[in-house]
Tab-separated table of C-alpha atoms in Angstrom:
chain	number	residue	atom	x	y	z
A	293	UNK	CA	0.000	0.000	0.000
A	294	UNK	CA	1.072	3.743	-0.157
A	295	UNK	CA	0.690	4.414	3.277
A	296	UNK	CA	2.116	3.114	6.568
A	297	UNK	CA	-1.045	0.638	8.005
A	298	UNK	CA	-1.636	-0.653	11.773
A	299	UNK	CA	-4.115	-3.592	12.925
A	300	UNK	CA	-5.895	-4.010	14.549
A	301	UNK	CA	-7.541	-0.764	14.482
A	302	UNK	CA	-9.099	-0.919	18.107
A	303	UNK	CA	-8.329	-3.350	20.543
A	304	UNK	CA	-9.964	-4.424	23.567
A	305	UNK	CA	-7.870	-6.814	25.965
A	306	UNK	CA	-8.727	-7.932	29.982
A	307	UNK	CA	-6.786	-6.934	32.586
A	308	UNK	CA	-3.779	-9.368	32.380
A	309	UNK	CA	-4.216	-10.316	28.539
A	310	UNK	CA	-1.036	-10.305	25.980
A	311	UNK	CA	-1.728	-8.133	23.150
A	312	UNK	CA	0.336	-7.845	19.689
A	313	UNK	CA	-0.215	-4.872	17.553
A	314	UNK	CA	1.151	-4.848	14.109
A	315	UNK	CA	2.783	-1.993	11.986
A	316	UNK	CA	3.330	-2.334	8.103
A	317	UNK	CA	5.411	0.397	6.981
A	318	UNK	CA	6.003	2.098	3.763
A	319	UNK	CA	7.825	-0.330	1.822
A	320	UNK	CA	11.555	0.710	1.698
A	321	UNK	CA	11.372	2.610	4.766
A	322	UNK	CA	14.276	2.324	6.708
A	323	UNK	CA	13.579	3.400	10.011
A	324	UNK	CA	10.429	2.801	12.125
A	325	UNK	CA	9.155	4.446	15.208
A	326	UNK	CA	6.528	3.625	17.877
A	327	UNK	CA	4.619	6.422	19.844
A	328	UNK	CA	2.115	6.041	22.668
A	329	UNK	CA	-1.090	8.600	22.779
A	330	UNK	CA	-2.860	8.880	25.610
A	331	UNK	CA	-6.371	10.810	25.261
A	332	UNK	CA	-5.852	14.425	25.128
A	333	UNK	CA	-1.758	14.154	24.653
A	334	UNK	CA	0.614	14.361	22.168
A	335	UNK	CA	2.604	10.723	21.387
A	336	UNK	CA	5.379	9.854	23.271
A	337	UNK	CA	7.982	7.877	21.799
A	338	UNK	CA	8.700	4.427	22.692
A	339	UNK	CA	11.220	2.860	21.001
A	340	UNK	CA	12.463	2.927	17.245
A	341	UNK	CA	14.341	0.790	14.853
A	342	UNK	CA	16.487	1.210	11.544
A	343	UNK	CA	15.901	-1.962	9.726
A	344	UNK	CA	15.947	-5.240	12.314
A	345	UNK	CA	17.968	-3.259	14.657
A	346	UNK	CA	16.175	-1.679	17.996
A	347	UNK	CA	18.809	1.105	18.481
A	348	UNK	CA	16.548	2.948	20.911
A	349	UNK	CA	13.941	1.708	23.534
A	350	UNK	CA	14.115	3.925	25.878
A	351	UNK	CA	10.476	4.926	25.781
A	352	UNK	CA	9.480	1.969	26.875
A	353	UNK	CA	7.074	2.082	29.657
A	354	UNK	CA	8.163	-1.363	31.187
A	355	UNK	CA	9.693	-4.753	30.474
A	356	UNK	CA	6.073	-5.530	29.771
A	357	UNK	CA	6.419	-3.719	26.482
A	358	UNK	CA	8.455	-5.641	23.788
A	359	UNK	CA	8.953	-4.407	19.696
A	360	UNK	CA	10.480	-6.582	17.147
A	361	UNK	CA	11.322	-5.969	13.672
A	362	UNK	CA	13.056	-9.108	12.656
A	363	UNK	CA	13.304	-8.716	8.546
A	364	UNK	CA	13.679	-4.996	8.972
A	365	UNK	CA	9.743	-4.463	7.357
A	366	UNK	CA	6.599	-5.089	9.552
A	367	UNK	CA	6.760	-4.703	13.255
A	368	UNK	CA	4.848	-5.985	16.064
A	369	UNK	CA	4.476	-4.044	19.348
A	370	UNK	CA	3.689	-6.670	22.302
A	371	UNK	CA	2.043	-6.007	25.588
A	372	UNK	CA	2.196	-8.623	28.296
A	373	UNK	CA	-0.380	-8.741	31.002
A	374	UNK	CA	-1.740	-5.423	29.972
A	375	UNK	CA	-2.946	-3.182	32.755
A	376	UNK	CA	-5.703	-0.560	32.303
A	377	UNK	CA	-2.948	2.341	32.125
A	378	UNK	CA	-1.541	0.926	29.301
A	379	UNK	CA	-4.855	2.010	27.246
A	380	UNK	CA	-4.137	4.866	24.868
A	381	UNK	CA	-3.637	4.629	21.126
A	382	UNK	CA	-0.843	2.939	19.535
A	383	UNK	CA	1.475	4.861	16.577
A	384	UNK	CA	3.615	3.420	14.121
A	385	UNK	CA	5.494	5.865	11.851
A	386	UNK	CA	8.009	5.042	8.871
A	387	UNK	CA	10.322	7.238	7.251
A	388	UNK	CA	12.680	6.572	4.532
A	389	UNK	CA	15.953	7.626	2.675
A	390	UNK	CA	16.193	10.656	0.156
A	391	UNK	CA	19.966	10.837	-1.479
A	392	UNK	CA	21.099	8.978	0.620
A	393	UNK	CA	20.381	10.432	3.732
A	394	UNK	CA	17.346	10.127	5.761
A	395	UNK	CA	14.697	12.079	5.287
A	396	UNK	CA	13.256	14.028	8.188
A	397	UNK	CA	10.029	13.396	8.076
A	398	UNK	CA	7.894	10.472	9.392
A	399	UNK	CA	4.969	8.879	8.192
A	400	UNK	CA	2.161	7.827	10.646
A	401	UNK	CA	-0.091	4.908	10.575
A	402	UNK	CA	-3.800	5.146	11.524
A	403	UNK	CA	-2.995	3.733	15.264
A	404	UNK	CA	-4.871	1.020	16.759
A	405	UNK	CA	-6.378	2.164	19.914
A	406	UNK	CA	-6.005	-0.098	23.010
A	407	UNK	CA	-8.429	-0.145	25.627
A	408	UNK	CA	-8.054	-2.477	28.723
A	409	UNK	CA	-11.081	-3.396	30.500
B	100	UNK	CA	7.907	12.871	29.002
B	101	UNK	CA	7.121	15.596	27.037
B	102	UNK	CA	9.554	18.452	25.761
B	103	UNK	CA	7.258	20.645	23.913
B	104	UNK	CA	4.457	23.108	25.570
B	105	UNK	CA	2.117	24.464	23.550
B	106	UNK	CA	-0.481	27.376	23.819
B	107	UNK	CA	-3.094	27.675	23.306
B	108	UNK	CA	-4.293	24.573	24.317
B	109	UNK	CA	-7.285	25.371	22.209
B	110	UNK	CA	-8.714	27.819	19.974
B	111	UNK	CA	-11.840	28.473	18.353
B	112	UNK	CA	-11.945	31.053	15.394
B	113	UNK	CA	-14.031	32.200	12.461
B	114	UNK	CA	-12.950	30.762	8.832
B	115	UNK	CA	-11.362	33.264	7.449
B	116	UNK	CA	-9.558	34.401	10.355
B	117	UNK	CA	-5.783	33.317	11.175
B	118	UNK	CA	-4.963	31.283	13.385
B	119	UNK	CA	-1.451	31.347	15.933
B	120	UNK	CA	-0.248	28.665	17.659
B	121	UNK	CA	2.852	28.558	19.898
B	122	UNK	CA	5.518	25.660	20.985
B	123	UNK	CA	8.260	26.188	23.570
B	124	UNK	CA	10.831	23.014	23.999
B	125	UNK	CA	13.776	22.866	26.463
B	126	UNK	CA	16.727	21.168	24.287
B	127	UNK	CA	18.799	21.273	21.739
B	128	UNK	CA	17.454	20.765	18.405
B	129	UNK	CA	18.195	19.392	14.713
B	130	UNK	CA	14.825	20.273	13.694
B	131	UNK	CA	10.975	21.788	14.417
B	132	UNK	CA	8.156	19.870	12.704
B	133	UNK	CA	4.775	20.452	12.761
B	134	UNK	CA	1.514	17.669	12.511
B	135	UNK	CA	-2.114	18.035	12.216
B	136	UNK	CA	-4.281	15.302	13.974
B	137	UNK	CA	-7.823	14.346	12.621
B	138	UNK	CA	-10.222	13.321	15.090
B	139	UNK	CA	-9.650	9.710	15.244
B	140	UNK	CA	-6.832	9.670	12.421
B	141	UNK	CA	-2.918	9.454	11.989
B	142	UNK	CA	-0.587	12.530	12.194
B	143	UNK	CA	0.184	14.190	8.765
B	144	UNK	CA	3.625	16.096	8.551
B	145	UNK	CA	2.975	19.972	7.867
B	146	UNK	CA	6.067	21.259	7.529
B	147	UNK	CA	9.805	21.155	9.078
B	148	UNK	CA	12.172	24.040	9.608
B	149	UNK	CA	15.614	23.145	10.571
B	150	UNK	CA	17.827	24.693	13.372
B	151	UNK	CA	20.127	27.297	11.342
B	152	UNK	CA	16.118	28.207	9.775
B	153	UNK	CA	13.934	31.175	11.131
B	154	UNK	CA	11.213	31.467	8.789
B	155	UNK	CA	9.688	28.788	6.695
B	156	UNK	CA	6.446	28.961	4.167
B	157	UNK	CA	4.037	26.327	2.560
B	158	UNK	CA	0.823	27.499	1.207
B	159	UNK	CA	-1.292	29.012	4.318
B	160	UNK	CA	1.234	28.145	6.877
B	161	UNK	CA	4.171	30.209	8.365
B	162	UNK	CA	6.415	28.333	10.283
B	163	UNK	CA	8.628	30.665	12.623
B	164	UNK	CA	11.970	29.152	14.893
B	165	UNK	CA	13.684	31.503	17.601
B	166	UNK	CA	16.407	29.055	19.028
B	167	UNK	CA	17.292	31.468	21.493
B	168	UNK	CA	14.105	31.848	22.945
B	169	UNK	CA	13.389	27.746	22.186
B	170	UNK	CA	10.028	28.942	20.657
B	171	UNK	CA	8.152	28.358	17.525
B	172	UNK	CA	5.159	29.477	15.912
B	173	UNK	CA	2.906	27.858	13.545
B	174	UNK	CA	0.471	30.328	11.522
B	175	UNK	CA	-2.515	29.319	9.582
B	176	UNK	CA	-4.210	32.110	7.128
B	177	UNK	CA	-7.459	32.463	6.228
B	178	UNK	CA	-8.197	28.859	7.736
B	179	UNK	CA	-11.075	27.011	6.307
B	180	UNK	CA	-13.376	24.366	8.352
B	181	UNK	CA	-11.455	22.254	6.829
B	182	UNK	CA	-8.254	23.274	9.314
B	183	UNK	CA	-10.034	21.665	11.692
B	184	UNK	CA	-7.985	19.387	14.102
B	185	UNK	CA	-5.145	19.211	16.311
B	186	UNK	CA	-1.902	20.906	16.256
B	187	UNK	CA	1.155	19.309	17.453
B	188	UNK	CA	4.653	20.471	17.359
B	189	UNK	CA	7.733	17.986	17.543
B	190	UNK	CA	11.410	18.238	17.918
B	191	UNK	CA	14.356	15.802	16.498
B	192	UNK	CA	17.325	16.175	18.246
B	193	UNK	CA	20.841	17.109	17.330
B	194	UNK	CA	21.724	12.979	17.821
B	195	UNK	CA	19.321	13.044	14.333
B	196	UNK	CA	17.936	9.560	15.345
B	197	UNK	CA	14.272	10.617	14.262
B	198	UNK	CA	12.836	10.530	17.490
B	199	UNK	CA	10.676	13.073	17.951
B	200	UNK	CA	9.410	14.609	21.391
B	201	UNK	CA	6.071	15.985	20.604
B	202	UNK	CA	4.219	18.978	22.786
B	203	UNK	CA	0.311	18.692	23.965
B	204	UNK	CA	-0.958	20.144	21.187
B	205	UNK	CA	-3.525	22.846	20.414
B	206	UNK	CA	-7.102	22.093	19.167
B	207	UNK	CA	-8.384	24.720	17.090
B	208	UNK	CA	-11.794	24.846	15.633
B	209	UNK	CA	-12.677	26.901	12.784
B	210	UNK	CA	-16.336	27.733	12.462
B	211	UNK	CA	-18.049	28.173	9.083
């Protein structure tokens, strides 16, 4: 597809349910990001990857959290035993190379929101 | 955490009227970007003005960047109903990573 696409598109999990949420970047894209929104915020990063490597995960809320990007295209975000602070909606953004260089500006997915009942 | 404040938090005008939004951030910087929201929808990039940049233009938007003040501006002329949405500023860093720190945001509503 031309854009960057996320599913599921809403997700509803129990208290204490594993969830996987996958990204499907822009094909090429080198580097891939994902944010967390809560309602009313702006995203927060979480962690980010240029091809299969995680070189930043800092934003990780917990070692609950867990990305992986093993053939440097689709990701999945992972959520073990979710908890209801963990609801919010999920980003996944792409961005590619121009020249050579990478280009500044990321593409978003649609985000699948997460609620946890 | 986030870097970025932004103000208004919202703002409510008459199409045809402008419409200024503010960002302040607290770090160094590689670059400013700026994305509209859609209720319910993905962030679209706007536009991007880099650290050496003070002024930037695309269309009906005016991007402005005072690095000594950390501050930017985002202004939208003659906005439309269409303009509709949320505002959000982000930063990149001077590592140049691509992470971006992203402010609040600023929900402006044009009226018809």
């Amino acid at each position: 597809g031309a854009g960057v696409s996320q599913s599921p598109r809403y997700k509803v999990a129990k208290r204490g349910q594993d969830v996987a949420l996958r990204c499907d970047p822009i094909s090429g894209h080198v580097s891939l990001f994902w944010y967390q929104q809560a309602l009313g915020q702006g995203p927060e990063f979480l962690t980010y990857f240029q091809n299969e490597a995680q070189l930043d995960k800092s934003g990780l809320p917990s070692d609950r959290f867990f990305a992986e990007r093993p053939e440097g295209s689709v990701s999945t975000l992972k959520i073990q035993r979710t908890q209801q602070e963990d609801s919010a909606v999920y980003l996944c953004a792409s961005r590619g190379e121009r020249g050579g260089f990478l280009n500044n500006e990321q593409f978003f997915g649609p985000g699948t929101r997460l609620t946890v009942l | 955490s986030q870097q970025g404040e932004e103000d208004p938090q919202a703002l409510s005008i008459q199409e045809g009227e402008n419409a200024t939004m503010n960002c302040s951030y607290k770090t160094s910087i590689n670059n400013l970007q700026w994305y509209r929201q859609n209720s319910g929808r993905g962030l679209v990039h706007l536009i991007l003005i880099r650290s050496n940049e003070r002024e930037k233009h695309s269309g009906r938007l005016r991007v402005t960047l005072d690095t000594s003040k950390k501050s930017s501006s985002l202004l939208i002329t003659a906005s439309r109903a269409a303009d509709t949405a949320s505002y959000f500023c982000a930063t990149e860093g001077a590592s140049n990573t691509g992470k971006l720190i992203f402010g609040q945001g600023t929900t402006l509503q044009v009226k018809p």
